[in-house]
Amino acid sequence: MKKLNRRSFIKGGLATTAAAMVVKEKTSAASGDFDNYPEGMGVIVDLTRCVGCRSCEAACNKEQDLPEPAVPFDDFSVFDHMHHGEKRRTDETAYTVVNRYDTPEIDHPLFRKIQCNHCNEPACLTSCFVNAYTKTPEGAVIYNAKVCVGCRTCMVACPFYIPTFKYSSAFTPRIMKCIFCYDTRLKNGQPPACVEACPQEALTFGRRKDVLKIGKQRIRETPGKYVDHIYGEHEVGGTAWMYLSSVPFDKVGFDTHVPKEPIINSVKEFLAMVPMVLTIWPGLFVGFHLLATRKDKVKEMEKEAELKKAKENDEKEEQV
Amino acid sequence: MKLFSKERPEIPIVHHTKEDGSAWTIKEKLWLGLSVAEYKKQFFRNPVNWFMLMIFAIGIPLILGRYAFGLGWVTHASNDYPWGLFLGFGLFGMVPLSASGFMLGTTVELFGRKDFHSIERLALLNGLLGYFFAVLFLEVDLGMPWRLPYPMFVSLGPAAVLFLVAWHVATYLSVQIAEVLPAFFEWIGWLKGKRIIRKYVLGLTVAGIILSTLHQGALGALFTYAPAKVHPLWVSSNFQWIHFFVSSIFGGLSMVIIASTLIKNYMGWRCDDDFKNNLDYVTIGMAKGASLAMITYLVVKLVAVAHDQEWTYLLTGWGSYYMLELGVAVVLPMFMFAFGVRNNWVTLIRFGAFIAAIGIIWNRLNTALVCFNWQMYQEIPHWKEVWITVTIYALYFLTYRFIVYRLPIVYEWKGER
């Protein structure tokens, strides 16, 4: 080990601190201070009203310029399509899909529409390391393909399995997901295409806080019709799209085990210790180094002292 | 090489000058002092090289195909399983096995344990190459690999865990290059460069510890974004980063034990006496460290199960799988290490290291693939995905060997140092 004098100690310390600063600046703006937009829009989906006509799917396809589907929208055999034992899901050709659920509790099937739920604190947004996602004041979670690197962490993070990736494309791959028709409609105060297309008024569009009230009102005013829960009111910290159902939500394909707080909260344990490591480690380990090498230092000093003594003796002898 | 090194005393090259006093040129050093014909002869004599060529013959067209036809052409990664083998093995598996650089760097430079000096450079190189190839795996997996610098310079998302991983791996890669450069400078004979780096070695080592703690942990923390998707036994929002960090300690040490064993057995001509004679001693020392890390890991694993109240899961099939993983991948090698250390039984330690390294990869694959979407179906990687993974790993192997053949990693440079 090289001799550690004051100068090199300061140098080493400075280098480490500088290294720490470089990294620290980038990470210290930790998550958690994300504002909810109180005036954001939302939709409440009433499963008891949906008849599975797939008009919303067709409207979305047209509005978003998605490719023609393999099976036309008036073909209801898709409800029996299973992939890996799972019902249909969103993919790069469909931002929204409707699935049928036969439940023993009631004598008719229920239909559930899935699309991006536009979380208040979206996991896709908080997990994205290039800031490709934005939660707009209108309530939409939109995506910027121009900066996306294609790491697909958003897909891992999304508790609802919504973002999809264009695996088929080599040169222009991107994330494909529902954006609440932000560009073409929501921005101008209009409801998304699927809501407008619904003939059953199963989808109710309005301010999130207002549609939440409508949902609660329906539960209150028609006792026994709904389970006393609005899916999305608190799930993962609240979502702009919420659901009413007449059967327990896990019977109609909802994941009822998702946390009741934003996904980012379970990451905070780690994020909180980052500044600690960055600030404490340099001093701690340089300290360890000094402790571990103190014996060498002592030996060196003894040697020097001996040399000095010998020199002095020599000089004395010379004088004599 | 054995063939030539017996006949010609100046081979393998350990000095700037030949027997007759003239200097080796860089070109001659690159060819290991052999003529092209001789080099070819030794290359094709080795069955490992034929095996590698076979892997590349299919693997390279597959990689080109991935860039021409998209990820969908080679992988089974899907909308349900966004990450496949490239990241599960290449990133999450390679990075912990490359923790060796900072482990041995810390031991020798920071704690002043000069008795581990003979293995330090191998550990640093092992770290550097592991990270470099993890980035290469990432470049195969990213949808838009040409945008790799985006999180650094174009569009920053500083609150994301992956942001931290990106920055730390990039910074740490530079730190490791600086740490390995002295060997290169000795070899090309530019001593000034070596002296410059020598001045900052403590700073570099401490930076290495910080960056390693954080990004090894961050790789684990990435899975805390999916608390409802990964099986509860394999994810813990409080302890995930500690699990990944602590297991990287014995992962990195085991990988150095494996690399040094292979080098000692199949590249004996390249090692000097200092390396060979010390190897058993440093292997025992590393095994000691690894077994301590393992018991720590087991305790933190237990604490996580207790903290998250997951005892009932242990009684399910997943629980048995969990205990099988811990038993085979951690407890077994831990006892092999402990027994080997106590009885100076180095061979047992070497086998243990092999099991522990495979065990780390098994754990990472479990977290990223097997136990991911545990309530859904299982994703089986596409054969092309497997082949590309093997191809890049083979490239890693060849690069590793190329460098150890030449630079003073397992031998001491006899010329000016």
XYZ file of C-alpha atoms in Angstrom:
737
model
C 0.000 0.000 0.000
C 1.314 3.390 -0.844
C 2.170 5.844 1.856
C -0.856 7.874 2.761
C 0.240 11.388 3.590
C -2.030 14.312 4.221
C -1.928 15.474 0.652
C -2.895 12.185 -0.925
C -5.542 11.667 1.734
C -7.185 14.944 0.833
C -6.847 14.139 -2.838
C -8.447 10.730 -2.458
C -11.178 12.157 -0.302
C -11.901 14.911 -2.783
C -12.028 12.496 -5.689
C -14.511 10.325 -3.857
C -16.637 13.236 -2.797
C -16.639 14.524 -6.342
C -17.685 11.085 -7.585
C -20.400 11.038 -4.974
C -21.608 14.506 -5.942
C -21.870 13.593 -9.592
C -24.108 10.695 -8.773
C -25.907 12.320 -5.927
C -27.225 15.202 -7.900
C -28.879 12.776 -10.241
C -30.567 10.705 -7.583
C -31.430 13.052 -4.769
C -34.559 14.333 -6.462
C -36.204 11.194 -5.151
C -39.766 10.384 -5.871
C -42.838 10.999 -3.883
C -43.613 14.654 -4.345
C -45.782 14.001 -7.354
C -48.890 16.162 -7.344
C -52.266 14.721 -7.908
C -54.304 16.868 -10.225
C -57.566 17.487 -8.389
C -59.322 18.664 -11.541
C -58.217 15.622 -13.543
C -60.787 13.725 -15.549
C -61.851 10.150 -14.972
C -64.235 7.443 -16.075
C -66.319 5.067 -14.053
C -67.016 1.720 -15.711
C -70.203 -0.021 -14.588
C -69.838 -3.737 -15.226
C -73.564 -4.282 -14.685
C -74.337 -2.162 -17.730
C -71.786 -3.553 -20.185
C -73.187 -6.029 -22.722
C -69.918 -6.855 -24.462
C -70.740 -5.267 -27.817
C -67.106 -4.258 -28.373
C -68.100 -0.845 -29.759
C -65.470 0.729 -27.522
C -62.785 -1.512 -29.036
C -63.813 -0.510 -32.537
C -63.947 3.191 -31.670
C -60.505 3.055 -30.068
C -59.060 1.248 -33.058
C -60.348 3.949 -35.385
C -59.442 6.916 -33.192
C -55.889 5.716 -32.574
C -55.249 4.539 -36.155
C -54.454 1.028 -35.025
C -54.145 -1.819 -37.547
C -57.196 -3.718 -38.675
C -57.856 -6.559 -36.231
C -57.507 -10.204 -37.280
C -61.037 -10.855 -36.048
C -63.649 -8.180 -36.818
C -65.185 -6.254 -33.950
C -68.650 -7.781 -34.429
C -67.275 -11.286 -33.969
C -67.885 -12.348 -30.366
C -65.928 -15.577 -30.557
C -62.940 -13.571 -29.322
C -64.378 -13.905 -25.822
C -63.390 -17.564 -25.939
C -59.869 -16.858 -27.153
C -57.329 -17.899 -24.567
C -53.589 -17.328 -24.728
C -51.376 -19.199 -22.251
C -54.533 -19.811 -20.233
C -55.210 -16.098 -19.976
C -58.015 -14.024 -21.418
C -57.302 -11.382 -24.024
C -55.097 -8.474 -23.048
C -53.928 -5.214 -24.550
C -51.222 -5.496 -27.184
C -49.612 -3.396 -29.886
C -52.788 -3.561 -31.982
C -55.360 -2.932 -29.236
C -55.292 -0.335 -26.477
C -58.505 -1.626 -24.981
C -60.154 -5.050 -24.892
C -63.373 -6.420 -23.417
C -63.445 -9.851 -21.794
C -66.380 -12.017 -20.757
C -66.619 -13.608 -17.315
C -69.097 -16.300 -16.379
C -69.609 -16.209 -12.655
C -71.705 -18.621 -10.612
C -73.083 -15.756 -8.508
C -75.314 -14.478 -11.305
C -77.127 -16.080 -14.210
C -75.649 -13.945 -16.977
C -72.058 -13.232 -17.980
C -70.313 -10.009 -17.007
C -68.069 -8.032 -19.324
C -65.056 -6.094 -18.254
C -63.284 -3.522 -20.376
C -59.581 -3.036 -19.789
C -57.431 -0.082 -20.846
C -54.903 2.110 -19.114
C -56.362 3.123 -15.750
C -54.401 6.390 -15.766
C -53.132 6.158 -12.190
C -52.759 9.228 -10.023
C -49.176 8.184 -9.361
C -48.393 5.950 -12.320
C -45.837 3.181 -11.805
C -44.808 3.444 -15.462
C -43.992 7.107 -14.961
C -42.093 6.696 -11.715
C -40.069 3.753 -13.028
C -39.082 5.413 -16.308
C -35.438 6.530 -16.382
C -35.854 8.795 -19.412
C -39.053 10.549 -18.346
C -41.007 9.254 -21.304
C -44.284 9.380 -19.384
C -46.282 12.415 -18.289
C -49.382 12.669 -16.158
C -51.252 15.626 -17.630
C -53.416 17.947 -15.530
C -56.382 16.558 -17.472
C -55.643 13.166 -15.918
C -54.133 11.272 -18.863
C -50.879 9.321 -18.657
C -49.203 9.979 -21.976
C -46.019 8.609 -23.515
C -43.247 10.185 -25.547
C -41.795 7.712 -28.049
C -39.014 10.134 -28.999
C -37.013 9.565 -25.824
C -37.974 5.966 -25.007
C -35.022 3.569 -24.934
C -37.134 0.420 -24.949
C -36.017 -0.984 -21.577
C -39.606 -2.058 -20.782
C -39.348 -1.340 -17.062
C -42.728 0.411 -17.299
C -44.242 -2.895 -18.380
C -42.674 -4.635 -15.402
C -43.854 -1.893 -13.075
C -47.442 -1.501 -14.301
C -49.628 -3.449 -11.862
C -52.376 -3.726 -14.490
C -50.237 -5.141 -17.361
C -51.223 -2.278 -19.642
C -48.185 -0.946 -21.564
C -47.235 -3.173 -24.472
C -44.185 -3.205 -26.687
C -43.891 -3.374 -30.454
C -41.719 -6.484 -30.431
C -42.333 -6.911 -34.139
C -40.446 -3.763 -35.088
C -36.652 -3.636 -35.431
C -36.209 0.034 -36.255
C -39.159 1.881 -34.748
C -40.210 -0.108 -31.714
C -42.159 1.754 -29.055
C -44.527 1.355 -26.159
C -48.156 1.132 -27.202
C -50.764 2.069 -24.660
C -54.045 3.911 -24.163
C -53.466 7.644 -23.727
C -57.050 8.609 -22.801
C -57.346 10.026 -26.374
C -55.315 12.920 -25.006
C -54.068 14.403 -28.284
C -57.317 14.293 -30.175
C -59.995 14.666 -27.536
C -59.193 14.980 -23.843
C -57.053 18.066 -24.421
C -60.123 19.784 -25.848
C -62.371 18.703 -23.021
C -63.986 15.882 -24.997
C -64.495 12.349 -23.653
C -62.344 9.569 -25.143
C -63.649 7.726 -28.199
C -64.588 4.563 -26.317
C -66.789 6.450 -23.859
C -68.572 8.243 -26.668
C -69.134 4.997 -28.536
C -70.686 3.081 -25.637
C -74.397 2.499 -26.361
C -75.141 1.275 -22.844
C -73.740 4.219 -20.902
C -71.559 1.726 -19.110
C -68.784 4.318 -19.166
C -69.346 7.627 -17.420
C -66.889 10.422 -18.105
C -66.323 13.470 -15.918
C -63.996 14.912 -13.317
C -62.511 12.049 -11.329
C -63.949 13.359 -8.090
C -67.389 13.734 -9.707
C -67.546 10.277 -11.283
C -66.368 8.832 -7.983
C -69.376 10.489 -6.362
C -71.637 9.055 -9.053
C -70.258 5.604 -8.346
C -70.847 5.941 -4.636
C -74.314 7.229 -5.278
C -75.157 4.176 -7.401
C -73.935 1.839 -4.677
C -75.964 3.732 -2.086
C -79.160 4.098 -4.084
C -79.432 0.524 -5.360
C -78.637 -1.621 -2.338
C -77.657 -5.176 -3.202
C -76.848 -4.413 -6.818
C -73.160 -3.648 -6.360
C -70.404 -4.859 -4.101
C -69.545 -2.017 -1.781
C -66.251 -1.135 -3.389
C -65.075 1.040 -6.217
C -62.024 -0.543 -7.801
C -59.549 2.218 -8.473
C -60.624 4.575 -5.714
C -57.638 3.564 -3.613
C -55.896 0.822 -5.632
C -52.247 1.775 -6.254
C -52.972 5.208 -4.867
C -56.063 5.833 -6.960
C -56.735 5.660 -10.686
C -58.626 7.904 -13.105
C -60.556 4.940 -14.470
C -62.621 3.152 -11.844
C -64.958 0.195 -11.794
C -68.300 -0.818 -10.272
C -69.187 -4.497 -10.151
C -72.042 -6.686 -8.979
C -69.706 -9.557 -8.037
C -66.477 -9.527 -6.037
C -63.775 -8.001 -8.186
C -61.462 -11.011 -8.139
C -64.238 -13.012 -9.872
C -64.080 -10.760 -12.909
C -60.358 -10.721 -13.481
C -59.271 -7.842 -11.248
C -56.097 -8.205 -9.255
C -57.318 -7.465 -5.756
C -53.841 -7.959 -4.294
C -52.362 -4.811 -5.769
C -51.169 -2.504 -3.009
C -53.493 0.237 -1.794
C -50.724 2.812 -2.097
C -48.721 3.954 -5.112
C -46.220 1.395 -6.439
C -43.393 3.867 -5.875
C -43.928 3.547 -2.115
C -42.516 0.038 -2.121
C -39.392 1.331 -3.864
C -38.866 4.143 -1.369
C -37.095 1.906 1.144
C -34.268 1.645 -1.322
C -34.389 5.216 -2.583
C -34.187 6.483 0.991
C -30.884 4.802 1.684
C -29.165 6.076 -1.470
C -28.147 9.479 -0.067
C -27.004 7.758 3.109
C -24.564 5.499 1.277
C -23.373 8.388 -0.860
C -22.587 10.589 2.112
C -21.467 8.138 4.798
C -19.516 5.539 2.831
C -16.591 7.759 1.669
C -15.631 8.896 5.162
C -16.338 5.525 6.685
C -14.168 3.573 4.290
C -11.314 6.053 4.210
C -11.451 5.771 7.998
C -11.283 1.989 7.750
C -8.305 2.377 5.499
C -6.486 4.568 7.995
C -7.247 2.130 10.784
C -6.214 -0.902 8.777
C -2.914 0.588 7.700
C -1.985 2.325 10.973
C 0.563 -0.348 11.868
C 2.474 0.293 8.646
C 2.447 3.962 9.444
C 3.746 3.387 12.954
C 6.501 1.159 11.625
C 7.446 3.779 9.080
C 7.639 6.469 11.740
C 9.785 4.263 13.958
C 12.097 3.605 11.076
C 12.388 7.303 10.325
C 13.074 8.080 13.955
C 15.777 5.430 14.033
C 17.364 6.777 10.895
C 17.340 10.256 12.339
C 18.940 9.046 15.515
C 21.596 7.173 13.595
C 22.284 10.268 11.548
C 22.580 12.408 14.649
C 24.953 9.885 16.180
C 27.024 9.934 13.058
C 27.196 13.711 13.130
C 28.189 13.661 16.776
C 30.907 11.174 16.084
C 32.155 13.302 13.234
C 32.260 16.333 15.491
C 34.159 14.377 18.062
C 1.194 -22.685 -25.878
C 2.704 -25.393 -23.722
C 4.253 -26.712 -26.902
C 6.129 -23.495 -27.714
C 6.949 -22.340 -24.223
C 8.988 -25.485 -23.669
C 11.036 -24.980 -26.813
C 11.524 -21.232 -26.649
C 12.699 -19.670 -23.407
C 11.493 -16.142 -24.215
C 7.893 -17.363 -24.448
C 5.564 -16.540 -22.781
C 6.472 -12.880 -22.943
C 7.086 -11.332 -19.538
C 9.578 -8.641 -20.483
C 9.972 -5.742 -22.904
C 13.155 -7.170 -24.371
C 13.940 -10.477 -26.012
C 16.814 -12.765 -25.085
C 19.077 -11.017 -27.575
C 18.371 -7.599 -26.084
C 16.092 -6.259 -28.848
C 12.614 -5.073 -27.843
C 9.351 -6.897 -28.452
C 7.051 -4.850 -30.645
C 3.383 -4.451 -29.662
C 2.469 -6.553 -32.670
C 4.717 -9.370 -31.534
C 3.281 -9.077 -28.051
C -0.213 -9.387 -29.479
C 0.781 -12.545 -31.331
C 2.252 -13.855 -28.062
C 5.696 -13.869 -29.689
C 4.609 -16.551 -32.134
C 4.622 -16.423 -35.896
C 1.204 -16.290 -37.537
C 1.522 -19.919 -38.605
C 2.427 -20.981 -35.103
C -0.421 -18.952 -33.666
C -2.887 -20.595 -36.016
C -1.517 -23.983 -35.127
C -2.005 -23.511 -31.398
C -5.434 -21.959 -31.982
C -6.848 -24.846 -33.974
C -5.271 -27.463 -31.753
C -7.565 -26.397 -28.955
C -10.969 -28.102 -29.012
C -12.474 -25.251 -26.987
C -11.884 -22.948 -29.940
C -13.723 -25.306 -32.292
C -16.612 -25.340 -29.881
C -16.609 -21.527 -29.787
C -16.554 -21.299 -33.580
C -19.561 -23.583 -33.705
C -21.469 -21.342 -31.290
C -20.573 -18.230 -33.280
C -21.486 -19.820 -36.616
C -25.122 -19.842 -35.582
C -25.086 -17.157 -32.926
C -23.780 -14.266 -34.995
C -26.422 -14.596 -37.737
C -29.023 -14.755 -34.958
C -27.724 -11.523 -33.435
C -27.778 -9.824 -36.837
C -31.305 -11.124 -37.292
C -32.342 -9.600 -33.999
C -31.280 -6.162 -35.263
C -32.851 -6.688 -38.672
C -36.185 -8.232 -37.717
C -36.713 -7.021 -34.167
C -36.759 -8.562 -30.729
C -39.892 -10.557 -31.507
C -37.889 -12.631 -33.965
C -35.531 -14.038 -31.344
C -37.186 -13.880 -27.934
C -40.214 -15.073 -26.099
C -40.132 -11.867 -24.097
C -43.689 -10.620 -24.272
C -46.082 -8.061 -22.915
C -46.547 -10.262 -19.853
C -42.834 -11.050 -19.478
C -41.062 -7.894 -20.644
C -37.666 -9.192 -19.514
C -36.346 -12.495 -20.773
C -33.052 -14.319 -20.625
C -30.924 -11.413 -21.902
C -31.596 -9.396 -18.788
C -32.405 -12.268 -16.433
C -29.056 -13.904 -17.098
C -26.995 -11.201 -18.775
C -27.724 -8.257 -16.508
C -29.112 -9.640 -13.270
C -26.781 -12.673 -13.328
C -23.538 -11.217 -14.706
C -23.419 -8.138 -12.483
C -23.355 -9.911 -9.086
C -20.746 -12.357 -10.393
C -18.621 -9.333 -11.232
C -18.617 -7.869 -7.738
C -15.123 -9.351 -7.424
C -13.389 -6.160 -8.524
C -14.595 -4.079 -5.662
C -14.291 -6.953 -3.159
C -10.606 -7.626 -3.789
C -9.849 -3.964 -4.500
C -11.185 -3.166 -1.053
C -9.322 -6.039 0.578
C -5.954 -5.160 -0.857
C -5.981 -1.395 -1.340
C -8.285 -0.296 1.443
C -7.681 -2.834 4.181
C -4.042 -3.242 3.220
C -4.215 -7.045 2.940
C -1.187 -7.390 0.703
C -1.362 -11.164 1.041
C -4.230 -11.101 -1.494
C -2.194 -9.085 -3.957
C -1.592 -11.993 -6.343
C -5.316 -12.365 -7.106
C -6.223 -8.668 -7.146
C -5.722 -8.019 -10.838
C -7.666 -11.096 -11.852
C -10.540 -9.966 -9.646
C -10.458 -6.470 -11.149
C -10.424 -7.846 -14.676
C -13.235 -10.265 -13.842
C -15.255 -7.294 -12.619
C -14.529 -5.107 -15.614
C -15.376 -7.756 -18.185
C -18.502 -8.865 -16.370
C -19.866 -5.332 -16.370
C -18.848 -4.686 -19.914
C -20.642 -7.776 -21.130
C -23.673 -7.048 -18.983
C -23.931 -3.796 -20.933
C -23.550 -5.790 -24.135
C -26.441 -8.034 -23.077
C -28.420 -4.878 -22.392
C -27.635 -3.626 -25.879
C -29.142 -6.774 -27.320
C -32.245 -6.454 -25.179
C -33.000 -2.735 -25.411
C -35.681 -1.900 -27.929
C -33.678 1.061 -29.161
C -30.036 0.225 -28.387
C -28.824 3.305 -30.226
C -30.417 5.414 -27.506
C -28.236 4.016 -24.709
C -26.904 7.490 -23.753
C -30.415 8.986 -23.517
C -30.795 8.540 -19.748
C -27.445 10.282 -19.313
C -27.682 13.221 -21.644
C -30.949 13.532 -23.497
C -33.909 12.939 -21.229
C -33.356 12.359 -17.555
C -35.662 10.559 -15.159
C -33.639 10.882 -11.971
C -36.238 9.432 -9.606
C -36.177 6.005 -11.268
C -34.139 3.101 -9.905
C -32.968 2.232 -13.386
C -31.563 5.741 -13.696
C -29.327 4.987 -10.760
C -28.335 1.641 -12.269
C -27.478 3.290 -15.582
C -25.368 6.027 -14.040
C -23.639 3.783 -11.567
C -22.825 1.041 -14.018
C -21.458 3.622 -16.453
C -19.385 5.347 -13.759
C -18.232 2.089 -12.253
C -17.225 0.777 -15.651
C -14.899 3.774 -16.000
C -13.562 3.216 -12.491
C -12.822 -0.408 -13.346
C -11.127 0.523 -16.596
C -8.887 2.850 -14.597
C -8.180 0.052 -12.128
C -7.181 -2.432 -14.829
C -5.217 0.081 -16.933
C -1.959 -0.242 -14.888
C -1.611 -3.809 -16.187
C -2.033 -2.520 -19.712
C 0.436 0.315 -19.158
C 3.059 -2.125 -17.886
C 2.511 -4.269 -20.932
C 2.903 -1.422 -23.440
C 5.626 0.127 -21.318
C 4.046 3.507 -20.512
C 4.909 3.833 -16.857
C 3.797 7.412 -16.484
C 0.187 6.361 -16.991
C 0.531 3.737 -14.323
C 1.944 6.204 -11.841
C -0.886 8.653 -12.479
C -3.499 6.000 -11.683
C -1.555 4.781 -8.687
C -2.054 8.194 -7.112
C -5.813 7.903 -7.202
C -6.122 4.269 -6.278
C -7.690 4.921 -2.877
C -10.250 7.303 -4.357
C -11.052 4.812 -7.081
C -11.438 1.990 -4.574
C -13.777 3.956 -2.319
C -15.776 5.093 -5.347
C -15.975 1.421 -6.312
C -17.458 0.489 -2.940
C -20.082 3.226 -3.082
C -21.109 2.531 -6.640
C -21.201 -1.216 -6.090
C -23.298 -1.023 -2.940
C -25.798 1.142 -4.714
C -26.156 -0.497 -8.083
C -25.999 -4.099 -6.857
C -28.768 -3.068 -4.478
C -30.579 -1.128 -7.194
C -30.809 -4.203 -9.410
C -32.739 -5.829 -6.591
C -34.788 -2.701 -5.991
C -35.961 -2.851 -9.607
C -38.185 -5.746 -8.601
C -39.827 -3.754 -5.846
C -41.629 -1.984 -8.692
C -43.547 -5.229 -9.135
C -44.618 -6.121 -5.593
C -47.761 -7.816 -6.871
C -46.089 -9.717 -9.709
C -43.022 -11.393 -8.189
C -43.748 -14.179 -5.705
C -43.662 -12.674 -2.195
C -40.822 -14.973 -1.147
C -38.562 -13.547 -3.856
C -39.398 -9.887 -3.363
C -39.309 -7.736 -0.271
C -39.566 -3.990 -0.464
C -37.513 -3.563 2.699
C -34.794 -6.092 2.101
C -34.571 -6.686 -1.635
C -31.579 -4.418 -2.162
C -29.755 -5.983 0.791
C -30.426 -9.471 -0.598
C -28.981 -8.528 -3.953
C -26.041 -6.689 -2.475
C -25.023 -9.339 0.057
C -25.398 -12.181 -2.421
C -23.212 -10.303 -4.896
C -20.393 -10.477 -2.341
C -20.166 -14.253 -2.357
C -21.141 -14.321 -6.039
C -18.155 -12.192 -6.993
C -15.757 -14.130 -4.769
C -16.979 -17.471 -6.130
C -16.491 -16.257 -9.683
C -12.850 -15.335 -8.971
C -12.283 -18.761 -7.440
C -13.713 -20.346 -10.600
C -11.698 -18.138 -12.965
C -8.467 -18.714 -11.056
C -9.070 -22.476 -10.991
C -9.581 -22.580 -14.753
C -6.520 -20.413 -15.342
C -4.349 -22.511 -13.056
C -5.425 -25.746 -14.713
C -5.617 -24.769 -18.368
C -3.303 -21.781 -18.593
C -0.505 -22.857 -16.317
C 2.112 -21.538 -18.742
C 0.861 -18.019 -18.188
C 0.900 -18.014 -14.385
C 4.025 -17.105 -12.460
C 5.149 -18.902 -9.337
C 3.830 -16.151 -7.097
C 0.323 -16.679 -8.461
C 0.477 -20.477 -8.389
C 1.990 -20.761 -4.944
C -0.367 -18.271 -3.375
C -3.515 -19.527 -5.042
C -4.524 -22.088 -2.432
C -3.971 -19.569 0.328
C -6.022 -16.802 -1.309
C -8.739 -19.272 -2.330
C -9.144 -20.301 1.295
C -9.209 -16.644 2.300
C -11.880 -15.819 -0.257
C -13.928 -18.855 0.741
C -13.828 -17.627 4.313
C -15.162 -14.246 3.242
C -17.781 -15.832 1.023
C -19.090 -18.133 3.734
C -19.446 -15.155 6.082
C -21.399 -13.299 3.413
C -23.559 -16.394 2.931
C -24.559 -16.696 6.557
C -25.364 -12.970 6.552
C -27.460 -13.499 3.445
C -29.357 -16.395 5.008
C -30.098 -14.335 8.102
C -31.376 -11.386 6.055
C -33.494 -13.784 3.991
C -34.994 -15.162 7.185
C -35.601 -11.672 8.546
C -37.400 -10.759 5.318
C -39.731 -13.757 5.594
C -40.435 -12.911 9.226
C -40.881 -9.200 8.581
C -43.318 -9.688 5.709
C -45.175 -12.498 7.556
C -44.606 -15.011 4.789
C -44.350 -18.204 6.861
C -47.447 -19.733 5.319
C -45.974 -19.414 1.837
C -43.154 -21.708 2.947
C -45.648 -24.558 3.205
C -46.739 -24.252 -0.435
C -45.025 -25.663 -3.523
C -43.398 -22.288 -4.104
C -42.114 -22.465 -0.544
C -40.458 -25.817 -1.224
C -38.877 -24.381 -4.347
C -37.672 -21.414 -2.293
C -36.088 -23.680 0.300
C -34.593 -25.861 -2.418
C -32.974 -22.770 -3.897
C -31.583 -21.621 -0.569
C -30.483 -25.132 0.350
C -28.669 -25.994 -2.864
C -27.471 -22.555 -3.899
C -26.447 -21.133 -0.532
C -26.430 -23.569 2.409
C -24.612 -26.366 0.565
C -21.758 -24.226 -0.818
C -21.575 -22.409 2.510
C -20.816 -25.666 4.297
C -18.437 -26.705 1.541
C -16.580 -23.432 2.023
C -16.567 -23.719 5.798
C -15.408 -27.338 5.746
C -12.812 -26.580 3.092
C -11.449 -23.620 5.047
C -11.223 -25.595 8.257
C -9.500 -28.592 6.678
C -7.473 -26.785 4.014
C -9.394 -28.752 1.397
C -9.139 -26.392 -1.570
C -10.739 -28.725 -4.115
C -13.932 -28.785 -2.084
C -13.921 -24.992 -1.993
C -13.535 -24.866 -5.769
C -16.537 -27.112 -6.299
C -18.436 -25.045 -3.773
C -17.626 -21.865 -5.691
C -18.983 -23.427 -8.843
C -22.264 -24.301 -7.133
C -22.506 -20.862 -5.528
C -22.005 -19.043 -8.840
C -24.635 -21.162 -10.594
C -26.794 -20.576 -7.541
C -26.600 -16.798 -7.945
C -27.719 -17.088 -11.551
C -30.492 -19.432 -10.489
C -31.681 -16.919 -7.884
C -31.670 -14.056 -10.375
C -33.506 -16.102 -12.988
C -36.033 -17.100 -10.343
C -36.633 -13.483 -9.436
C -36.773 -12.192 -12.993
C -38.509 -15.060 -14.772
C -39.624 -18.138 -12.843
C -41.327 -16.414 -9.925
C -42.312 -13.369 -11.940
C -46.028 -13.516 -12.793
C -46.207 -16.505 -10.464
C -49.987 -16.495 -10.647
C -49.834 -16.664 -14.447
C -48.258 -19.062 -16.917
C -44.511 -19.763 -17.159
C -42.438 -18.234 -19.889
C -39.974 -20.601 -21.581
C -37.189 -18.772 -23.451
C -37.020 -19.143 -27.220
C -34.125 -21.312 -28.459
C -32.729 -18.337 -30.379
C -32.765 -16.332 -27.165
C -30.802 -19.088 -25.428
C -28.346 -19.331 -28.298
C -27.703 -15.581 -28.428
C -27.156 -15.584 -24.660
C -24.621 -18.400 -25.003
C -22.959 -16.595 -27.926
C -22.409 -13.412 -25.961
C -21.172 -15.428 -23.020
C -18.736 -17.200 -25.349
C -17.539 -13.818 -26.548
C -17.022 -12.888 -22.903
C -14.999 -16.059 -22.394
C -12.804 -15.382 -25.425
C -12.184 -11.753 -24.468
C -11.325 -12.831 -20.942
C -8.857 -15.417 -22.246
C -7.398 -13.009 -24.813
C -6.531 -10.530 -22.080
C -5.229 -13.051 -19.548
C -2.995 -14.556 -22.261
C -1.312 -11.175 -22.723
C -1.546 -8.623 -19.950
C 0.220 -9.130 -16.625
C -2.878 -10.344 -14.784
C -1.772 -13.670 -13.335
C 1.955 -13.011 -13.669
C 4.236 -10.164 -12.732
C 5.779 -8.059 -15.468
C 9.527 -8.585 -15.368
C 10.388 -5.438 -17.290
C 10.187 -1.951 -15.851
C 7.149 -1.614 -13.626
